[in-house]
XYZ file of C-alpha atoms in Angstrom:
760
model
C 12.391 35.128 -19.308
C 8.849 35.336 -18.020
C 8.416 35.004 -14.290
C 6.112 31.946 -14.557
C 8.623 30.060 -16.723
C 11.480 31.066 -14.449
C 9.523 29.824 -11.430
C 8.801 26.537 -13.186
C 12.461 26.018 -14.050
C 13.546 26.989 -10.560
C 11.176 24.476 -8.997
C 12.035 21.740 -11.492
C 15.795 22.098 -11.262
C 15.719 23.108 -7.623
C 14.164 19.806 -6.623
C 16.787 17.990 -8.675
C 19.551 20.063 -7.146
C 18.375 19.282 -3.652
C 18.256 15.593 -4.532
C 21.795 15.698 -5.935
C 23.468 17.941 -3.373
C 26.965 17.085 -2.177
C 29.661 18.893 -0.256
C 31.628 21.514 -2.191
C 34.576 19.961 -4.032
C 38.032 21.584 -3.917
C 38.717 23.660 -7.021
C 41.446 21.923 -9.057
C 42.060 24.649 -11.637
C 43.786 28.011 -11.496
C 42.015 31.388 -11.564
C 43.835 34.190 -13.365
C 42.989 37.843 -13.841
C 41.688 37.090 -17.307
C 40.112 34.035 -18.875
C 43.211 33.466 -21.023
C 45.288 33.220 -17.845
C 42.772 30.855 -16.192
C 42.899 27.074 -16.067
C 39.295 25.935 -15.839
C 38.117 22.983 -13.752
C 34.626 21.599 -13.315
C 33.193 19.821 -10.264
C 33.063 16.100 -10.876
C 29.676 14.468 -11.141
C 29.040 11.355 -9.128
C 29.257 8.343 -11.426
C 28.325 4.766 -10.759
C 31.183 2.267 -10.999
C 31.637 1.026 -14.546
C 29.360 -1.915 -15.294
C 27.015 -1.231 -12.385
C 23.716 -3.012 -13.010
C 20.304 -1.495 -13.298
C 18.255 -2.467 -10.257
C 14.541 -3.317 -10.217
C 12.618 -4.091 -7.049
C 9.095 -5.444 -7.484
C 6.797 -5.604 -4.466
C 3.388 -7.259 -4.734
C 0.619 -6.943 -2.171
C -1.481 -9.357 -0.079
C -0.318 -12.604 -1.654
C 0.035 -15.928 0.136
C 2.950 -18.334 -0.227
C 0.970 -20.815 -2.324
C -0.759 -18.460 -4.775
C 1.482 -18.053 -7.826
C 2.649 -20.741 -10.230
C 6.341 -19.969 -9.600
C 5.856 -21.391 -6.071
C 3.424 -24.186 -6.867
C 0.207 -22.167 -6.914
C -2.579 -22.412 -9.468
C -2.487 -18.749 -10.496
C -0.518 -18.398 -13.701
C 2.352 -15.895 -13.546
C 4.552 -16.607 -16.590
C 6.706 -13.504 -16.119
C 7.546 -14.368 -12.519
C 8.023 -18.009 -13.565
C 10.577 -16.894 -16.135
C 12.453 -14.731 -13.629
C 12.493 -17.611 -11.133
C 13.517 -20.182 -13.729
C 16.434 -17.982 -14.746
C 17.236 -16.860 -11.225
C 16.731 -18.158 -7.689
C 13.689 -18.961 -5.549
C 14.067 -18.226 -1.834
C 11.609 -20.351 0.122
C 12.444 -19.233 3.674
C 11.979 -15.503 3.154
C 9.888 -13.335 5.490
C 8.047 -10.018 5.571
C 6.686 -8.169 8.618
C 3.098 -9.513 8.180
C 1.627 -6.161 7.110
C 2.161 -3.610 4.363
C 3.602 -0.252 5.554
C 6.069 -1.871 8.003
C 7.239 -4.215 5.234
C 7.801 -1.270 2.879
C 9.726 0.683 5.498
C 11.941 -2.327 6.280
C 12.530 -3.037 2.583
C 13.476 0.505 1.608
C 15.759 1.119 4.599
C 17.266 -2.329 5.210
C 16.278 -2.057 8.854
C 13.589 -3.376 11.198
C 10.266 -1.608 10.933
C 10.065 -0.397 14.536
C 13.672 0.761 14.242
C 12.544 3.148 11.491
C 9.443 4.221 13.467
C 6.946 2.289 11.311
C 5.532 -0.155 13.857
C 2.211 0.006 12.036
C 0.702 2.414 9.477
C 1.129 6.188 9.271
C -2.656 6.297 9.773
C -2.276 4.439 13.093
C 0.670 6.435 14.426
C 1.207 7.345 18.068
C 3.836 9.591 19.584
C 6.491 7.014 20.470
C 9.748 6.224 18.617
C 8.552 2.897 17.234
C 5.198 4.139 15.968
C 5.291 7.810 14.964
C 5.850 6.967 11.249
C 8.610 9.583 10.988
C 11.447 7.612 9.375
C 14.713 9.235 10.540
C 17.130 10.628 7.972
C 19.853 8.711 9.803
C 18.292 5.599 8.309
C 18.726 6.209 4.613
C 16.585 4.693 1.870
C 17.946 2.478 -0.880
C 17.104 5.326 -3.258
C 19.325 7.733 -1.308
C 22.136 5.187 -1.204
C 21.894 4.548 -4.940
C 21.685 8.250 -5.721
C 24.974 8.661 -3.866
C 26.338 5.891 -6.083
C 25.378 7.678 -9.293
C 21.980 6.138 -10.092
C 18.726 7.588 -11.375
C 15.878 6.486 -9.123
C 12.153 5.982 -9.753
C 9.299 4.898 -7.490
C 5.975 3.717 -8.865
C 2.744 2.521 -7.289
C 1.903 2.209 -3.637
C 3.963 4.204 -1.108
C 2.114 4.409 2.252
C 5.025 5.450 4.508
C 4.728 9.256 4.649
C 3.427 10.793 7.922
C -0.237 11.748 7.692
C 0.342 15.409 8.558
C 2.699 15.734 5.551
C 0.191 14.381 3.006
C -1.264 17.724 1.968
C -0.389 20.110 -0.859
C 1.465 22.167 1.769
C 3.888 19.356 2.592
C 6.570 19.314 3.884
C 7.724 16.963 1.139
C 10.998 15.713 2.589
C 9.364 12.413 3.547
C 7.566 11.941 0.257
C 9.340 9.684 -2.278
C 11.095 12.619 -3.958
C 12.322 13.757 -0.537
C 13.863 10.364 0.175
C 16.102 9.966 -2.831
C 13.711 9.245 -5.707
C 14.048 11.440 -8.798
C 10.431 10.794 -9.720
C 7.340 9.206 -8.214
C 4.137 8.063 -9.888
C 1.353 6.426 -7.918
C -0.511 7.024 -4.677
C 1.457 8.246 -1.639
C -1.206 7.539 0.977
C -3.337 4.615 2.194
C -2.883 0.918 1.666
C -5.131 0.431 -1.343
C -6.389 2.060 -4.507
C -9.326 1.684 -6.818
C -7.796 0.070 -9.897
C -10.028 1.916 -12.385
C -10.447 5.271 -10.644
C -7.096 5.933 -8.989
C -5.963 9.061 -7.195
C -2.690 9.558 -9.033
C 0.284 11.697 -8.062
C 3.434 12.465 -10.000
C 6.241 13.642 -7.753
C 4.347 15.776 -5.200
C 1.440 16.981 -7.328
C -1.960 15.440 -7.775
C -2.817 14.567 -11.376
C -6.418 15.669 -11.702
C -7.340 12.971 -14.154
C -9.115 9.666 -14.128
C -7.558 6.469 -15.473
C -9.408 7.025 -18.752
C -10.475 3.405 -18.823
C -6.989 2.027 -18.150
C -6.226 -0.312 -15.275
C -3.852 1.029 -12.622
C -1.349 -1.754 -13.353
C -1.292 -0.702 -17.000
C -0.638 2.911 -16.072
C 2.243 1.835 -13.821
C 3.828 -0.232 -16.588
C 3.365 2.613 -19.092
C 5.084 5.064 -16.764
C 7.901 2.669 -15.831
C 8.675 2.106 -19.511
C 8.582 5.872 -20.126
C 10.966 6.611 -17.240
C 13.450 3.968 -18.381
C 13.235 4.989 -22.033
C 13.806 8.636 -21.184
C 16.779 7.855 -18.949
C 18.480 5.509 -21.407
C 17.938 7.990 -24.238
C 19.690 10.791 -22.371
C 22.401 8.956 -20.416
C 22.584 5.301 -21.544
C 25.664 4.531 -19.455
C 23.999 5.615 -16.227
C 22.233 2.834 -14.288
C 18.751 3.242 -12.882
C 16.806 1.958 -9.884
C 13.128 1.152 -10.416
C 10.924 0.484 -7.377
C 7.726 -1.021 -8.799
C 5.140 -1.524 -6.032
C 1.791 -2.581 -7.454
C -1.395 -2.394 -5.422
C -2.146 -5.948 -6.542
C -3.453 -8.177 -5.120
C -4.759 -5.924 -2.338
C -8.501 -5.349 -2.399
C -10.377 -4.041 -4.261
C -9.964 -6.976 -6.641
C -10.774 -5.400 -9.991
C -9.798 -6.619 -13.440
C -11.232 -6.952 -16.923
C -13.254 -10.096 -17.685
C -10.629 -11.025 -20.267
C -8.375 -12.002 -17.364
C -10.863 -13.472 -14.910
C -12.539 -15.541 -17.636
C -9.256 -17.416 -18.069
C -10.058 -19.102 -14.761
C -13.634 -20.150 -15.502
C -14.098 -23.528 -13.856
C -10.505 -23.673 -12.589
C -11.518 -23.356 -8.918
C -14.803 -25.273 -8.966
C -13.229 -28.026 -6.818
C -12.946 -25.508 -3.986
C -10.395 -24.432 -1.448
C -9.829 -27.831 0.178
C -8.784 -29.424 -3.125
C -6.746 -26.315 -3.939
C -4.662 -26.853 -0.788
C -4.052 -30.504 -1.605
C -3.146 -29.898 -5.239
C -0.818 -26.982 -4.507
C 0.982 -28.861 -1.742
C 1.636 -31.725 -4.160
C 3.039 -29.254 -6.704
C 5.237 -27.604 -4.061
C 6.638 -30.963 -2.939
C 7.341 -32.003 -6.535
C 9.146 -28.703 -7.236
C 11.250 -28.970 -4.079
C 9.758 -25.793 -2.621
C 8.734 -27.543 0.608
C 10.060 -30.734 2.265
C 8.789 -34.045 0.895
C 7.189 -34.977 4.223
C 5.149 -31.763 4.501
C 1.632 -32.249 5.870
C -1.117 -29.664 5.643
C -2.111 -28.012 8.925
C -5.748 -28.168 9.995
C -8.071 -25.590 8.482
C -7.841 -22.195 10.136
C -10.607 -21.729 12.743
C -13.938 -20.835 11.148
C -13.158 -22.087 7.637
C -15.874 -24.480 6.470
C -15.388 -27.599 4.400
C -15.991 -26.758 0.759
C -18.338 -29.706 0.348
C -20.514 -28.405 3.187
C -21.322 -25.179 1.335
C -24.525 -24.582 -0.594
C -24.504 -24.462 -4.395
C -25.070 -20.686 -4.248
C -22.143 -20.198 -1.858
C -19.794 -22.267 -3.991
C -20.757 -20.336 -7.122
C -20.174 -17.006 -5.356
C -16.876 -18.000 -3.768
C -15.585 -19.443 -7.041
C -16.292 -16.111 -8.748
C -14.314 -14.275 -6.049
C -11.298 -16.501 -6.668
C -11.531 -16.308 -10.465
C -11.338 -12.520 -10.236
C -8.446 -12.579 -7.758
C -6.522 -14.994 -9.956
C -7.213 -12.921 -13.054
C -6.064 -9.825 -11.177
C -2.698 -11.435 -10.366
C -2.228 -12.797 -13.881
C -2.921 -9.355 -15.334
C -0.424 -7.906 -12.839
C 2.148 -10.422 -14.025
C 1.437 -9.428 -17.642
C 2.052 -5.743 -16.920
C 5.272 -6.575 -15.062
C 6.167 -8.609 -18.141
C 5.766 -5.544 -20.358
C 8.439 -3.773 -18.294
C 10.745 -6.806 -18.369
C 10.288 -7.228 -22.138
C 11.105 -3.556 -22.643
C 14.373 -3.989 -20.759
C 15.195 -6.918 -23.005
C 14.278 -5.012 -26.173
C 16.616 -2.129 -25.318
C 19.444 -4.473 -24.361
C 19.352 -3.845 -20.608
C 17.916 -7.034 -19.121
C 21.161 -8.994 -18.880
C 22.677 -6.170 -16.850
C 19.710 -5.790 -14.507
C 19.408 -7.099 -10.955
C 15.769 -7.865 -10.125
C 14.354 -8.722 -6.707
C 10.681 -9.698 -6.426
C 8.958 -9.960 -3.062
C 5.736 -11.795 -3.900
C 3.660 -10.082 -1.265
C 4.242 -7.713 1.637
C 2.518 -10.171 3.966
C 0.488 -13.355 3.781
C -2.922 -13.618 2.132
C -5.494 -11.031 3.200
C -7.696 -11.770 6.218
C -9.915 -8.734 5.586
C -12.465 -10.449 3.349
C -14.404 -12.064 6.234
C -15.743 -15.606 6.016
C -18.200 -14.693 3.248
C -16.183 -12.103 1.305
C -17.626 -8.788 0.245
C -18.579 -7.272 -3.086
C -19.059 -3.774 -1.707
C -19.403 -1.976 1.605
C -22.532 -3.023 3.407
C -24.357 -1.883 6.528
C -22.032 -2.703 9.472
C -25.061 -3.814 11.480
C -25.783 -6.613 9.013
C -25.224 -10.192 10.027
C -22.858 -12.454 8.121
C -25.880 -14.160 6.555
C -27.294 -10.829 5.326
C -23.942 -9.934 3.753
C -23.747 -13.355 2.127
C -27.190 -12.987 0.571
C -26.357 -9.495 -0.726
C -23.072 -10.821 -2.140
C -25.002 -13.493 -4.019
C -27.262 -10.817 -5.506
C -24.297 -8.579 -6.405
C -21.856 -11.243 -7.619
C -21.918 -10.079 -11.241
C -20.262 -6.859 -10.024
C -17.184 -8.678 -8.669
C -14.103 -7.432 -10.484
C -15.793 -4.427 -12.079
C -15.319 -0.746 -11.358
C -18.614 -0.896 -9.450
C -17.241 -3.213 -6.767
C -14.730 -3.096 -3.913
C -14.406 -6.849 -3.731
C -12.250 -9.013 -1.492
C -12.366 -12.800 -1.432
C -13.519 -14.865 1.573
C -11.116 -16.245 4.135
C -11.337 -19.771 2.763
C -9.346 -18.655 -0.280
C -6.901 -16.671 1.859
C -6.153 -19.827 3.818
C -5.864 -21.868 0.609
C -3.407 -19.514 -1.073
C -1.230 -19.581 2.058
C -0.404 -23.287 1.557
C 1.311 -24.887 3.432
C 1.049 -22.445 6.334
C -1.672 -21.583 8.808
C -3.203 -18.175 9.526
C -2.697 -15.110 7.322
C -1.968 -11.373 7.054
C -1.272 -9.437 10.317
C -0.589 -12.683 12.195
C 3.030 -11.876 12.959
C 3.233 -14.965 15.153
C 2.865 -17.385 12.216
C 4.636 -18.268 9.003
C 1.299 -17.758 7.246
C 1.471 -14.087 8.131
C 5.152 -13.553 7.451
C 6.496 -16.041 4.891
C 6.431 -14.891 1.265
C 8.183 -16.007 -1.925
C 11.334 -14.140 -2.961
C 12.785 -14.249 -6.478
C 16.285 -12.993 -7.324
C 17.270 -12.548 -10.971
C 20.708 -11.341 -12.060
C 22.251 -13.055 -15.112
C 25.650 -11.520 -14.370
C 26.000 -13.295 -11.011
C 23.422 -16.100 -10.823
C 24.561 -19.252 -12.625
C 22.317 -21.797 -10.870
C 19.295 -21.024 -13.060
C 16.070 -22.077 -11.367
C 17.859 -22.908 -8.129
C 16.122 -23.038 -4.760
C 17.545 -21.481 -1.603
C 16.250 -22.226 1.893
C 18.406 -19.855 3.973
C 16.424 -17.889 6.555
C 15.911 -14.310 5.383
C 13.848 -11.184 5.954
C 12.635 -8.227 3.910
C 15.355 -6.024 5.438
C 17.974 -8.282 3.806
C 17.126 -7.219 0.252
C 18.904 -3.846 0.549
C 22.310 -5.175 1.673
C 21.968 -8.069 -0.806
C 21.411 -5.594 -3.631
C 24.316 -3.384 -2.622
C 26.749 -6.314 -2.363
C 25.703 -7.989 -5.617
C 25.910 -4.668 -7.457
C 29.382 -3.969 -6.074
C 28.322 -0.657 -4.502
C 28.991 1.052 -1.188
C 26.721 2.354 1.533
C 27.919 5.884 2.361
C 28.776 6.773 5.933
C 26.805 10.006 5.537
C 23.952 11.070 3.276
C 23.400 14.792 2.758
C 25.695 15.413 5.716
C 23.753 13.104 8.061
C 25.720 10.232 9.579
C 24.001 6.929 8.844
C 22.966 4.296 11.358
C 23.997 0.702 10.633
C 21.991 -1.474 8.259
C 20.182 -4.189 10.232
C 19.579 -6.650 7.394
C 22.116 -9.267 6.275
C 23.193 -9.751 2.662
C 22.117 -12.981 0.982
C 24.975 -12.800 -1.519
C 26.728 -15.632 0.361
C 23.968 -18.017 -0.725
C 24.018 -17.221 -4.454
C 26.626 -19.831 -5.353
C 26.262 -22.073 -2.320
C 22.786 -23.581 -1.893
C 23.861 -25.410 1.264
C 25.479 -22.430 3.000
C 24.229 -22.135 6.594
C 21.904 -19.223 7.269
C 23.691 -16.117 8.456
C 20.509 -14.583 9.809
C 19.954 -16.485 13.037
C 17.332 -14.353 14.784
C 14.474 -12.024 13.863
C 11.517 -10.527 15.729
C 7.996 -9.827 14.415
C 5.188 -7.659 15.822
C 1.922 -6.277 14.447
C -0.920 -4.960 16.635
C 0.364 -6.840 19.673
C 0.631 -10.165 17.869
C 4.313 -11.018 18.100
C 7.019 -13.656 17.777
C 10.745 -14.201 17.949
C 12.864 -16.553 15.836
C 16.239 -17.856 17.004
C 18.317 -20.675 15.492
C 15.313 -22.576 14.156
C 13.138 -22.102 17.248
C 10.210 -19.731 17.273
C 8.009 -18.441 20.086
C 4.941 -16.364 19.386
C 1.536 -15.234 20.535
C -1.672 -14.386 18.679
C -2.971 -11.366 20.589
C -6.719 -10.845 20.600
C -7.749 -7.222 20.144
C -8.771 -5.513 23.369
C -7.496 -8.217 25.702
C -4.857 -7.812 28.420
C -1.384 -8.223 26.880
C -0.094 -9.823 30.066
C -2.569 -12.684 29.653
C -1.486 -13.566 26.107
C -0.682 -17.270 25.740
C 2.631 -17.998 23.993
C 3.317 -20.942 21.700
C 6.615 -22.595 20.793
C 7.700 -24.318 17.582
C 10.828 -26.043 16.349
C 10.916 -24.926 12.709
C 13.888 -27.190 11.962
C 11.556 -30.171 12.375
C 8.139 -28.535 11.969
C 8.504 -25.673 9.502
C 4.770 -25.030 9.107
C 4.041 -24.895 12.843
C 1.775 -27.857 13.460
C 3.068 -28.878 16.900
C 3.065 -26.450 19.818
C 5.926 -27.404 22.192
C 5.334 -24.714 24.834
C 4.309 -27.189 27.546
C 7.018 -29.712 26.647
C 9.850 -27.189 26.617
C 9.041 -24.305 28.985
C 12.700 -23.350 29.426
C 13.183 -22.724 25.722
C 9.988 -20.662 25.713
C 11.228 -18.510 28.610
C 14.559 -18.052 26.837
C 12.847 -16.781 23.696
C 10.419 -14.555 25.611
C 13.410 -12.914 27.295
C 15.031 -12.467 23.892
C 11.879 -10.793 22.572
C 11.957 -8.340 25.490
C 15.583 -7.595 24.693
C 14.774 -6.967 21.014
C 11.775 -4.844 22.016
C 14.020 -2.545 24.032
C 16.584 -2.375 21.237
C 14.175 -1.632 18.387
C 11.404 0.416 20.091
C 8.713 -2.282 19.898
C 7.107 -1.184 23.164
C 4.528 0.046 24.008
C 2.404 -2.725 22.504
C -0.825 -1.461 20.998
C -3.758 -3.116 19.277
C -5.884 -0.162 18.152
C -7.954 0.006 21.333
C -7.707 2.259 24.357
C -7.512 6.031 24.825
C -4.650 6.676 22.391
C -5.846 8.064 19.014
C -5.278 5.798 16.024
C -4.231 8.584 13.664
C -1.195 10.820 14.088
C -1.376 14.615 14.308
C -2.749 16.540 11.331
C -2.812 20.150 10.142
C -6.545 20.496 10.721
C -6.666 18.986 14.200
C -8.498 21.227 16.686
C -9.527 23.783 14.060
C -13.148 24.866 14.365
C -13.161 26.725 11.076
C -11.331 25.907 7.837
C -11.404 28.218 4.793
C -10.677 26.609 1.417
C -10.076 28.472 -1.842
C -10.414 27.437 -5.498
C -7.224 26.100 -7.020
C -6.771 23.776 -4.061
C -5.334 20.427 -5.069
C -6.983 17.303 -3.736
C -6.543 16.766 -0.021
C -6.466 13.019 0.492
C -8.934 11.689 3.005
C -6.462 10.845 5.776
C -5.114 14.350 6.523
C -8.262 16.187 5.373
C -10.544 17.879 7.900
C -12.427 15.168 9.785
C -16.116 15.177 8.887
C -17.203 11.704 9.982
C -18.739 11.308 13.415
C -19.412 14.989 14.113
C -21.609 17.973 13.340
C -20.421 20.317 10.630
C -21.385 23.082 8.229
C -20.322 23.549 4.614
C -20.680 27.152 3.455
C -20.071 28.000 -0.205
C -19.549 31.628 -1.280
C -20.536 31.778 -4.968
C -21.449 34.088 -7.827
C -24.175 32.836 -10.164
C -24.458 34.262 -13.705
C -27.807 35.413 -15.061
C -28.294 32.209 -17.032
C -27.790 30.130 -13.869
C -25.102 27.601 -13.008
C -24.638 24.021 -11.963
C -21.954 21.721 -10.622
C -20.234 20.546 -7.477
C -19.224 23.091 -4.865
C -17.635 20.702 -2.370
C -17.105 16.951 -2.345
C -15.190 14.303 -0.531
C -15.308 10.619 -1.353
C -17.103 9.030 -4.271
C -19.399 6.224 -5.320
C -18.300 3.920 -2.481
C -19.094 6.568 0.168
C -18.863 10.329 0.417
C -20.652 13.663 0.634
C -21.308 16.305 -1.987
C -22.823 19.801 -1.971
C -23.828 20.673 -5.527
C -26.204 22.696 -7.680
C -28.523 21.074 -10.196
C -31.489 22.675 -11.968
C -30.536 25.934 -10.228
C -31.209 24.369 -6.825
C -28.664 23.321 -4.204
C -28.608 19.697 -3.106
C -26.654 17.774 -0.534
C -26.041 14.035 -0.585
C -24.658 11.820 2.147
C -23.684 8.523 0.541
C -22.778 5.801 3.035
C -22.070 3.244 0.318
C -25.261 1.491 1.370
C -27.824 4.275 1.415
C -27.915 7.706 -0.226
C -29.535 10.434 1.880
C -30.449 13.523 -0.158
C -31.409 16.944 1.163
C -33.241 18.900 -1.567
C -33.927 22.608 -1.774
C -37.414 23.977 -2.374
C -35.956 27.258 -3.656
C -33.987 28.371 -6.708
C -30.684 30.191 -6.246
C -30.912 33.806 -7.453
C -28.336 35.215 -9.838
C -25.494 37.194 -8.349
C -23.660 36.614 -5.095
C -25.047 33.935 -2.747
C -24.117 31.906 0.301
C -25.131 28.258 0.117
C -24.957 26.542 3.482
C -25.506 22.999 4.621
C -25.687 22.224 8.334
C -25.441 18.710 9.686
C -26.529 18.280 13.294
C -25.078 14.967 14.501
C -27.769 14.116 17.042
C -26.685 10.512 17.692
C -23.124 10.312 18.973
C -22.675 6.623 18.242
C -20.341 5.514 15.427
C -22.335 5.692 12.183
C -24.970 7.618 14.118
C -27.798 9.729 12.677
C -28.486 13.425 12.328
C -30.456 16.134 10.580
C -29.292 17.952 7.458
C -30.523 21.452 6.594
C -29.935 23.559 3.467
C -29.907 27.371 3.448
C -29.782 29.914 0.614
C -28.577 33.295 1.871
C -29.449 32.228 5.426
C -33.015 31.313 4.509
C -33.955 27.705 5.155
C -34.538 25.885 1.869
C -34.737 22.200 2.805
C -34.303 19.687 5.593
C -34.094 15.922 5.909
C -33.158 13.193 8.388
C -29.898 11.353 7.718
C -30.438 8.024 9.433
C -26.931 6.642 9.171
C -23.491 8.138 8.589
C -20.034 6.655 8.110
C -17.644 6.306 11.023
C -14.449 6.085 8.988
C -12.890 7.352 5.779
C -14.547 8.071 2.471
C -12.710 5.321 0.621
C -10.021 6.102 -1.974
C -11.206 9.597 -2.929
C -10.222 12.848 -1.271
C -11.575 16.344 -0.735
C -12.119 18.622 -3.750
C -13.474 22.113 -4.402
C -15.542 22.933 -7.467
C -15.725 19.379 -8.822
C -16.138 15.727 -7.852
C -13.394 13.703 -9.481
C -13.006 9.975 -10.130
C -16.365 8.428 -9.192
C -19.438 10.568 -8.395
C -20.887 10.710 -4.882
C -24.341 11.137 -6.432
C -25.801 9.096 -9.277
C -27.661 12.198 -10.525
C -24.526 13.610 -12.169
C -21.399 12.386 -13.908
C -17.959 13.170 -12.510
C -16.299 15.639 -12.435
C -19.418 17.857 -12.801
C -17.438 21.111 -12.397
C -19.167 24.218 -11.092
C -20.010 26.595 -13.956
C -20.392 29.724 -11.833
C -17.714 31.435 -9.779
C -16.712 29.742 -6.549
C -15.055 32.237 -4.213
C -14.417 30.005 -1.207
C -15.806 27.193 0.892
C -15.858 27.287 4.672
C -15.995 24.187 6.841
C -17.351 25.093 10.246
C -17.197 22.657 13.159
C -18.369 25.049 15.879
C -21.872 23.602 15.885
C -22.471 21.350 18.860
C -21.407 17.750 18.301
C -23.287 14.993 20.108
C -21.370 13.403 22.923
């Protein structure tokens, strides 16, 4: 066998072997001197209990309680409607108010600070509640199900691997395939993805390919169907677990006109009428109490009728695209569900759908955004540019997010939105359970209090499985969620979950026996001066009446309980993204003044890549140019939305700094000679302010070949596209070439040098 093939097989089966490892079983046969005298015995494979169901978890993104039709919203989701109509709707279900913590709580069945995911991996600090290093003592549902004889697959958004581990060097034990999943397909980093130009990974390797015109949701459905088909072809009796986590409806809102055009004119009445109509639908369906009254508009939201004609036209377009995006997502989920039905598996499949990982997005500002604009612009300037660019909304040339008026509307009947862990608008999401084998009350509604960490124990109990005491030899900590199985056949059963805390960026609350105390922390302000509110959710479920002054003793009781929970689950220290503590955890390139990169390097995603923003740097490319010349990208990071690229065109080097608003180009006045050359670009960051300016200079073999002022830089990440050598994948940084524009000469290495003086 050739060495390369042997290596491939070793890696392929080695990963599987690691995933399936168990303690050595006692040998039950008898070994003789010869084979004829030997009684053979084989180790027993772990098998799921007979009749164990397939399990599908679906997690949507940035969706308010009143968005989808299954919960009274005006966005059509026939697949989710069907699951709800043949299963159960849970109307008192909660997430953590933000994405990565919700995912960590879902997959482990524990509180998010308890599993070290107090915020994002990209906002980690070195304390137990926030370092983003989920302990192996807190096993994932995938690890539990693997121990129960399941195949396991994760697709879509991940976003819970420590930043330092997100490179081609790993370690990979906290990637999906290191936490019990047989296969992974999607993006392991960040909270969002371009839907048409997605950085895709399978298992732990980057797939250096574009979407080829397909929407990300379509690719996810294609892969989910392929995984299931393959598994049922090979071992049809073995159950599978499918974790299907779309990026929808997180920004960027991108979808084909076929879907958004379905909503032409549907939102012309505006967000005020939307709230009224959806509330009426929710009351009629029994999703909210009959006496429910809408809360006042969230602060800053204008009356729809007060807007100009141009504003209303723009904002309607934003909502049409968002709605089309969710309907297309529902369609792709439907393809997976229909496939299960076609192969005879649907009736034996347990499906849980969390419609959102938090409330509706608050990131779109009051006027929305079509693309990234100059951060110095006023709201009025952004609005006017949005009006000019509105035909781009939904296309691959936009990074759109809707304005806050629609976020508030789709959160009916609650106030506030995503990240507001003190409110139901931030934390309450629809939950759908579908399991024909056990659910007989088709279309039933359940109002028991529940949390995202309850889905794991609910799944295990309904499936008749066991949570092992140890996984891979590591003793497991207790599950912190509570199974909802008790409510399946008893709609009036009292809630077994009687208390739950919430915290995101210092905004926090505590629920206990129908009472809730919380505080909306303002970024940068003194935590000790936060003003707490108090609500009786038994009488005022959508938090219209603050009782803090009327019942100070109850407030003190709940504040003390929050402190107790904070100590138990590692909530402290509170942080809000300000102060001296860095907002990104440690990385492999931290403190390195010189980084040498070689061809063959897989994409380094932007989070753990060497930090280029906000500093001086040099890019030095060691190349060989053939006699006929060469062209192509030597080094790139980022893409159309923002990024930098050092490339050769017309036998001359060029450098572009694309902020997403302006494109600064440094051209060479000299041609590169054939043979070996060093192409160097120096950026002297002369203005130390965020997004500050500098001077860029090109050199060919240490001879100055061009210089230009770069008036503005970016202070954060180059969105959605990582660092590459020898090509620029996905979308091009420069509009003078088409991606990937590979280098046609020989690229020996690229050096990133940060020893040049950086402005203070």
